[in-house]
Short mmCIF file of C-alpha atoms in Angstrom, two decimals:
data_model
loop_
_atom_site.label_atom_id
_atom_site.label_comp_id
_atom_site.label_asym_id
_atom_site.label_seq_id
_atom_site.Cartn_x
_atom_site.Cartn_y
_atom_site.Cartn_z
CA UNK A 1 0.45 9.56 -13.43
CA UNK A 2 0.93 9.81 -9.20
CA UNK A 3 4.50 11.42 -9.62
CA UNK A 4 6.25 8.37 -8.64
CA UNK A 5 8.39 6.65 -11.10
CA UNK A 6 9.40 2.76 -10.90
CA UNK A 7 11.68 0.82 -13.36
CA UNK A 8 11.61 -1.26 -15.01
CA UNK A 9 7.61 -1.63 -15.03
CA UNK A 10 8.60 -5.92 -15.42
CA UNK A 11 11.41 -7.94 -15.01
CA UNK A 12 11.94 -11.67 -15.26
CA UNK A 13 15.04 -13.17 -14.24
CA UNK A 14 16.50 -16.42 -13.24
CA UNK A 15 17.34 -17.77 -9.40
CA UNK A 16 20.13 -16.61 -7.75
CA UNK A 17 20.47 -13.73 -9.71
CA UNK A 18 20.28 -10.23 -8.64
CA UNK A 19 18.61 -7.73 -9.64
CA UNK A 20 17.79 -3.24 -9.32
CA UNK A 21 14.64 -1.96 -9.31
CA UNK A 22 14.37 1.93 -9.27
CA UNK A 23 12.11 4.59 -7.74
CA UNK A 24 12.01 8.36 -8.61
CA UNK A 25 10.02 10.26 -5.97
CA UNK A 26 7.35 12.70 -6.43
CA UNK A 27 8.61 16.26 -6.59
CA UNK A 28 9.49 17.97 -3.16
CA UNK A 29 8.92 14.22 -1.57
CA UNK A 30 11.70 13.25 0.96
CA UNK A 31 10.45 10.18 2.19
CA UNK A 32 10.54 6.67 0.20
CA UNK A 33 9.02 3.16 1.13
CA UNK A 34 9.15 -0.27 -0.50
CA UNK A 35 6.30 -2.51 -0.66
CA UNK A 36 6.28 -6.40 -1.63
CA UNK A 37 2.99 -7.51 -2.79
CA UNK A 38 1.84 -11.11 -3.02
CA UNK A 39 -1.20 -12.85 -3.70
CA UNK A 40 -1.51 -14.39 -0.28
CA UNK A 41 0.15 -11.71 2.19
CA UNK A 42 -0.75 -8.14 0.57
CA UNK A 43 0.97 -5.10 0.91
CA UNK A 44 4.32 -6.17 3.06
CA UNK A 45 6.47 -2.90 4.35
CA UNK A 46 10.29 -3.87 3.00
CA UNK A 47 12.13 -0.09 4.42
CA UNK A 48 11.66 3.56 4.49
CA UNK A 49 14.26 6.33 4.15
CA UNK A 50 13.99 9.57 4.79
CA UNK A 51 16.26 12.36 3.20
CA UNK A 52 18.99 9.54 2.57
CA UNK A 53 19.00 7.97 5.77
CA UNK A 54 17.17 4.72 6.61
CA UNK A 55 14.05 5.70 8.47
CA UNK A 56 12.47 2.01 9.35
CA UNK A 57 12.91 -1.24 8.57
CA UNK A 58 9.40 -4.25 8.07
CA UNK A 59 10.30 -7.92 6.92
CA UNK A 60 12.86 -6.79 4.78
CA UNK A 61 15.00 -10.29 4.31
CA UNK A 62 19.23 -10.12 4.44
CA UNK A 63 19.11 -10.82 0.27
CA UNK A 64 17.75 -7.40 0.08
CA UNK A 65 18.91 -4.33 0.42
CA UNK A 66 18.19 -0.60 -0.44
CA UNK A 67 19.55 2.85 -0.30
CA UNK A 68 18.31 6.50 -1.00
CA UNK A 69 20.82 8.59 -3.42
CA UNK A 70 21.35 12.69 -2.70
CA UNK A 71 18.97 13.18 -5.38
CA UNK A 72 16.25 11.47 -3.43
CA UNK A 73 15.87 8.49 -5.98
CA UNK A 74 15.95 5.16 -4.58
CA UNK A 75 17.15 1.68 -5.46
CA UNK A 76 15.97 -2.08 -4.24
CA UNK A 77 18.95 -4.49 -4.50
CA UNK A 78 17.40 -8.24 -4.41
CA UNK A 79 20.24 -10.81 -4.67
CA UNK A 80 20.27 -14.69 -4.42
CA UNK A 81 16.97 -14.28 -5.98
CA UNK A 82 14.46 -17.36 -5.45
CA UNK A 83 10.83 -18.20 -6.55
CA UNK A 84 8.71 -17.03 -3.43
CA UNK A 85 10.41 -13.75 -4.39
CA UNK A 86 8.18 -13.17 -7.49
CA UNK A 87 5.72 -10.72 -6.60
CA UNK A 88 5.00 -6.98 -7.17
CA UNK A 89 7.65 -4.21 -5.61
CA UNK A 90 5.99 -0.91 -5.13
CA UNK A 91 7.75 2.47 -3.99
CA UNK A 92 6.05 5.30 -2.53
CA UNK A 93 7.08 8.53 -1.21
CA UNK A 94 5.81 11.29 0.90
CA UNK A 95 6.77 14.82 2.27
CA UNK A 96 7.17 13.56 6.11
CA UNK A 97 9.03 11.22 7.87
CA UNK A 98 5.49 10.22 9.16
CA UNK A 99 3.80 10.15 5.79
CA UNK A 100 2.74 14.30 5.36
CA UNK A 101 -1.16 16.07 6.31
CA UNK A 102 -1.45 13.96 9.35
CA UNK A 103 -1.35 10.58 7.82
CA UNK A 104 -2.40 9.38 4.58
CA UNK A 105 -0.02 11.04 2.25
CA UNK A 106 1.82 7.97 0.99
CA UNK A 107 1.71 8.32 -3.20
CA UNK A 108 2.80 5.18 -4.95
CA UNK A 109 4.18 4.21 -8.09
CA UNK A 110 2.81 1.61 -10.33
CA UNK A 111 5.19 -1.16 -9.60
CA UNK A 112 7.67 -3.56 -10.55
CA UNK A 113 6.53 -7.22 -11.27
CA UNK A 114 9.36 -8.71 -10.55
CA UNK A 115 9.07 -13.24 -12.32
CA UNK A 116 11.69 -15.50 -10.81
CA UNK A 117 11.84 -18.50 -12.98
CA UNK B 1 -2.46 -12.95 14.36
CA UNK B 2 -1.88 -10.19 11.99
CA UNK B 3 -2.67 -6.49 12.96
CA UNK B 4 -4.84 -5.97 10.52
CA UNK B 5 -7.38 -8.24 8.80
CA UNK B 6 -9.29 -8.01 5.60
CA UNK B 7 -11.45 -10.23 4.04
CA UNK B 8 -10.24 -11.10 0.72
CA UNK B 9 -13.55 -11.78 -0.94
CA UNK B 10 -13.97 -11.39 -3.88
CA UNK B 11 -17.40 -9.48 -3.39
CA UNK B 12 -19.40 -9.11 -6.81
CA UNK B 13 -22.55 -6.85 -6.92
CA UNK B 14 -24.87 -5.71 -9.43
CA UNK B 15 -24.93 -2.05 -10.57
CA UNK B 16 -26.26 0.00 -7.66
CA UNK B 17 -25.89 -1.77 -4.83
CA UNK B 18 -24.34 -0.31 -1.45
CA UNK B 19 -21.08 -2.04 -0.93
CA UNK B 20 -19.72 -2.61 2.88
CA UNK B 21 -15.74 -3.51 2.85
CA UNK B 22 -14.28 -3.94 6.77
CA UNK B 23 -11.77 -4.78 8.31
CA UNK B 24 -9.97 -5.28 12.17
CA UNK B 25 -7.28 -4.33 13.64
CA UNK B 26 -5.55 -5.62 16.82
CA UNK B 27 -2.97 -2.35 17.68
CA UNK B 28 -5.07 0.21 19.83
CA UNK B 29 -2.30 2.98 18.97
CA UNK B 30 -3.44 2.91 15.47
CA UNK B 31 -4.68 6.75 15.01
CA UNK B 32 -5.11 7.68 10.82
CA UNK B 33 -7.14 5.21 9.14
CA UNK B 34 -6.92 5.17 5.28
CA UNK B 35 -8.67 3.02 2.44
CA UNK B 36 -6.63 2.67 -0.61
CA UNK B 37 -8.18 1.92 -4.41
CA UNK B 38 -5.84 -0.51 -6.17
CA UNK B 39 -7.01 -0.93 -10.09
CA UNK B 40 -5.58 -3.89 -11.67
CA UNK B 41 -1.47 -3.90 -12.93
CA UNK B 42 -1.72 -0.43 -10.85
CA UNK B 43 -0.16 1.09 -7.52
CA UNK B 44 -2.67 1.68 -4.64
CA UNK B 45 -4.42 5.13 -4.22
CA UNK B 46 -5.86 6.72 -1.42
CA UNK B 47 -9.30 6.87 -1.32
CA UNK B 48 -10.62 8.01 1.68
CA UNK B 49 -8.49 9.10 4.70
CA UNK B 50 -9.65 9.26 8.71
CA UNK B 51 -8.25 10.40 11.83
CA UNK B 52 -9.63 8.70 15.14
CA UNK B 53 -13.08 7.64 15.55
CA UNK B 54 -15.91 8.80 13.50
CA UNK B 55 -17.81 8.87 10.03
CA UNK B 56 -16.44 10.63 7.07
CA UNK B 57 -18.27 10.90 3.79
CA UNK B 58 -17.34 11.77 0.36
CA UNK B 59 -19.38 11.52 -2.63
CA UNK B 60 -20.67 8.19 -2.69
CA UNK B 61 -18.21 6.86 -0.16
CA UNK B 62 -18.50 6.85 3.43
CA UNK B 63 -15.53 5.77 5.80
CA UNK B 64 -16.67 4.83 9.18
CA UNK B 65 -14.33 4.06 12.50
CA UNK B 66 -15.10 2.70 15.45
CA UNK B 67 -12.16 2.71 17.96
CA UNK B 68 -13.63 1.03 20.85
CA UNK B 69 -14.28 -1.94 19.13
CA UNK B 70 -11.03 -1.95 16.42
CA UNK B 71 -13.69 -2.44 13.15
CA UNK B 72 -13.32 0.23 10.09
CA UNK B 73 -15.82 0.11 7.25
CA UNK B 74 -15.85 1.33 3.75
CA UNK B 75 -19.31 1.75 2.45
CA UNK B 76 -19.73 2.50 -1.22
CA UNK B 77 -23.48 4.14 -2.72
CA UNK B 78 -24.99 3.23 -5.99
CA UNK B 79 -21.79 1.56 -7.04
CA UNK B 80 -20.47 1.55 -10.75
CA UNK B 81 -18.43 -0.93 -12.99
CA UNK B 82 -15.92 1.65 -12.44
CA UNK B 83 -15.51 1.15 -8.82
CA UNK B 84 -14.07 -2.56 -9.75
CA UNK B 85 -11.11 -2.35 -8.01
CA UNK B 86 -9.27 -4.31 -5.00
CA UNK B 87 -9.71 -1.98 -1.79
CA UNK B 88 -7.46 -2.38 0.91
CA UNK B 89 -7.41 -0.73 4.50
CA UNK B 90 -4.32 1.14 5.73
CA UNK B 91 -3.78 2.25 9.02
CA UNK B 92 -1.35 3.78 11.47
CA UNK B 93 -0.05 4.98 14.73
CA UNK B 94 1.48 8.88 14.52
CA UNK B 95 5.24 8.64 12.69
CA UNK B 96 5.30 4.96 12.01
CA UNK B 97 4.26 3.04 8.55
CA UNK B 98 1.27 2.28 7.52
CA UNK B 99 0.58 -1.76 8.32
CA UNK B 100 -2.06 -3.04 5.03
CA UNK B 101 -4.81 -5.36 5.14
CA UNK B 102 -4.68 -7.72 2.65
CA UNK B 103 -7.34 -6.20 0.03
CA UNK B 104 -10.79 -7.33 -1.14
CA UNK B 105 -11.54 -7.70 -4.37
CA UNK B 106 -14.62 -6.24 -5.57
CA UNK B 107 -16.06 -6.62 -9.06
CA UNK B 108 -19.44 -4.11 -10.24
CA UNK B 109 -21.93 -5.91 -12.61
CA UNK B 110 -23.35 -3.80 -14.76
#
């Protein structure tokens, strides 16, 4: 177990619904990011926040949206969902803006597999 | 062109054998250089974790970086059915996100 928690662990909904996936951080974590994984592009960066505030932005598209809570849990919001949006949805978090010890210290959860059918 | 590339692979090897995972980069700012593990159905884990240039060993895995010409290698000793795992490269510049390649796949025969 890493520390982070993601749920649901699968989901499988129809298009053009919407949907919330969840991410508890590791204890004493402030920072959370949300990967999209996909066969054929790997790990894509969605958004990072930091202590409740948005921190950066990647190819996150308009349908989706996120947010940090006080309690430092986070939620994905994917709407007008569509088939090219099936994939994996990882969180992780770390203590730093920058990712803690220098670098490397992104810890991520297991996932979401998010099925669009 | 993407900033960093991976081969996908998949690389299969017999029980043993030294493994040699790479990958490019195009950003020159890129300063922490990271290889994650990534079992199957599970989140990536960091495996091995490099600041600038240089060699860094640990165990049976060595991380090597070579900044002048953007190439960073994995290499993995006597490997085990237990290393089969996807293995991707991370890197980035000081407070920004780590950019992913896109993972190789590598399978251990025993």
């Amino acid at each position: 177990d890493s520390g982070v928690t993601q749920t649901p662990k699968h989901l499988i909904t129809a298009t053009g619904q919407r949907v919330t996936l969840r991410c508890s951080p590791r204890s004493g974590d402030l920072s959370v990011y949300w990967y999209q994984q996909s066969l054929d592009q790997g790990l894509q960066f969605l958004i990072q926040y930091y202590n409740g505030e948005e921190r950066a932005k990647g190819n996150i598209l308009e349908r989706f949206s996120a947010q940090q809570f006080p309690d430092l849990h986070s939620e994905l919001n994917l709407s007008s969902l569509e088939l090219g949006d099936s994939a994996l949805y990882f969180c992780a978090s770390s203590v730093f803006a920058g990712g803690g010890q220098g670098a490397g210290g992104y810890t991520f959860g297991s996932g979401t597999r998010l099925t669009v059918v | 062109q993407k900033e960093v590339e991976q081969d996908p692979g998949p690389l299969s090897v017999p029980e043993g054998a030294i493994v040699s995972l790479n990958c490019t980069y195009s950003n020159s700012a890129f300063q922490y250089f990271m290889w994650y593990r990534q079992y199957s159905r599970k989140g990536p884990e960091l495996l091995m974790y490099t600041y600038s240039s240089g060699n860094k060993e640990d165990g049976r895995f060595t991380a090597q970086v070579d900044k002048s010409s953007k190439y960073i290698s994995l290499f993995i000793r006597d490997s085990q059915p237990s290393d089969s795992a996807t293995y991707l490269c991370a890197m980035k510049t000081g407070a920004n996100n780590l950019f992913f390649g896109t993972g190789t796949r590598l399978t251990v025969i025993p």
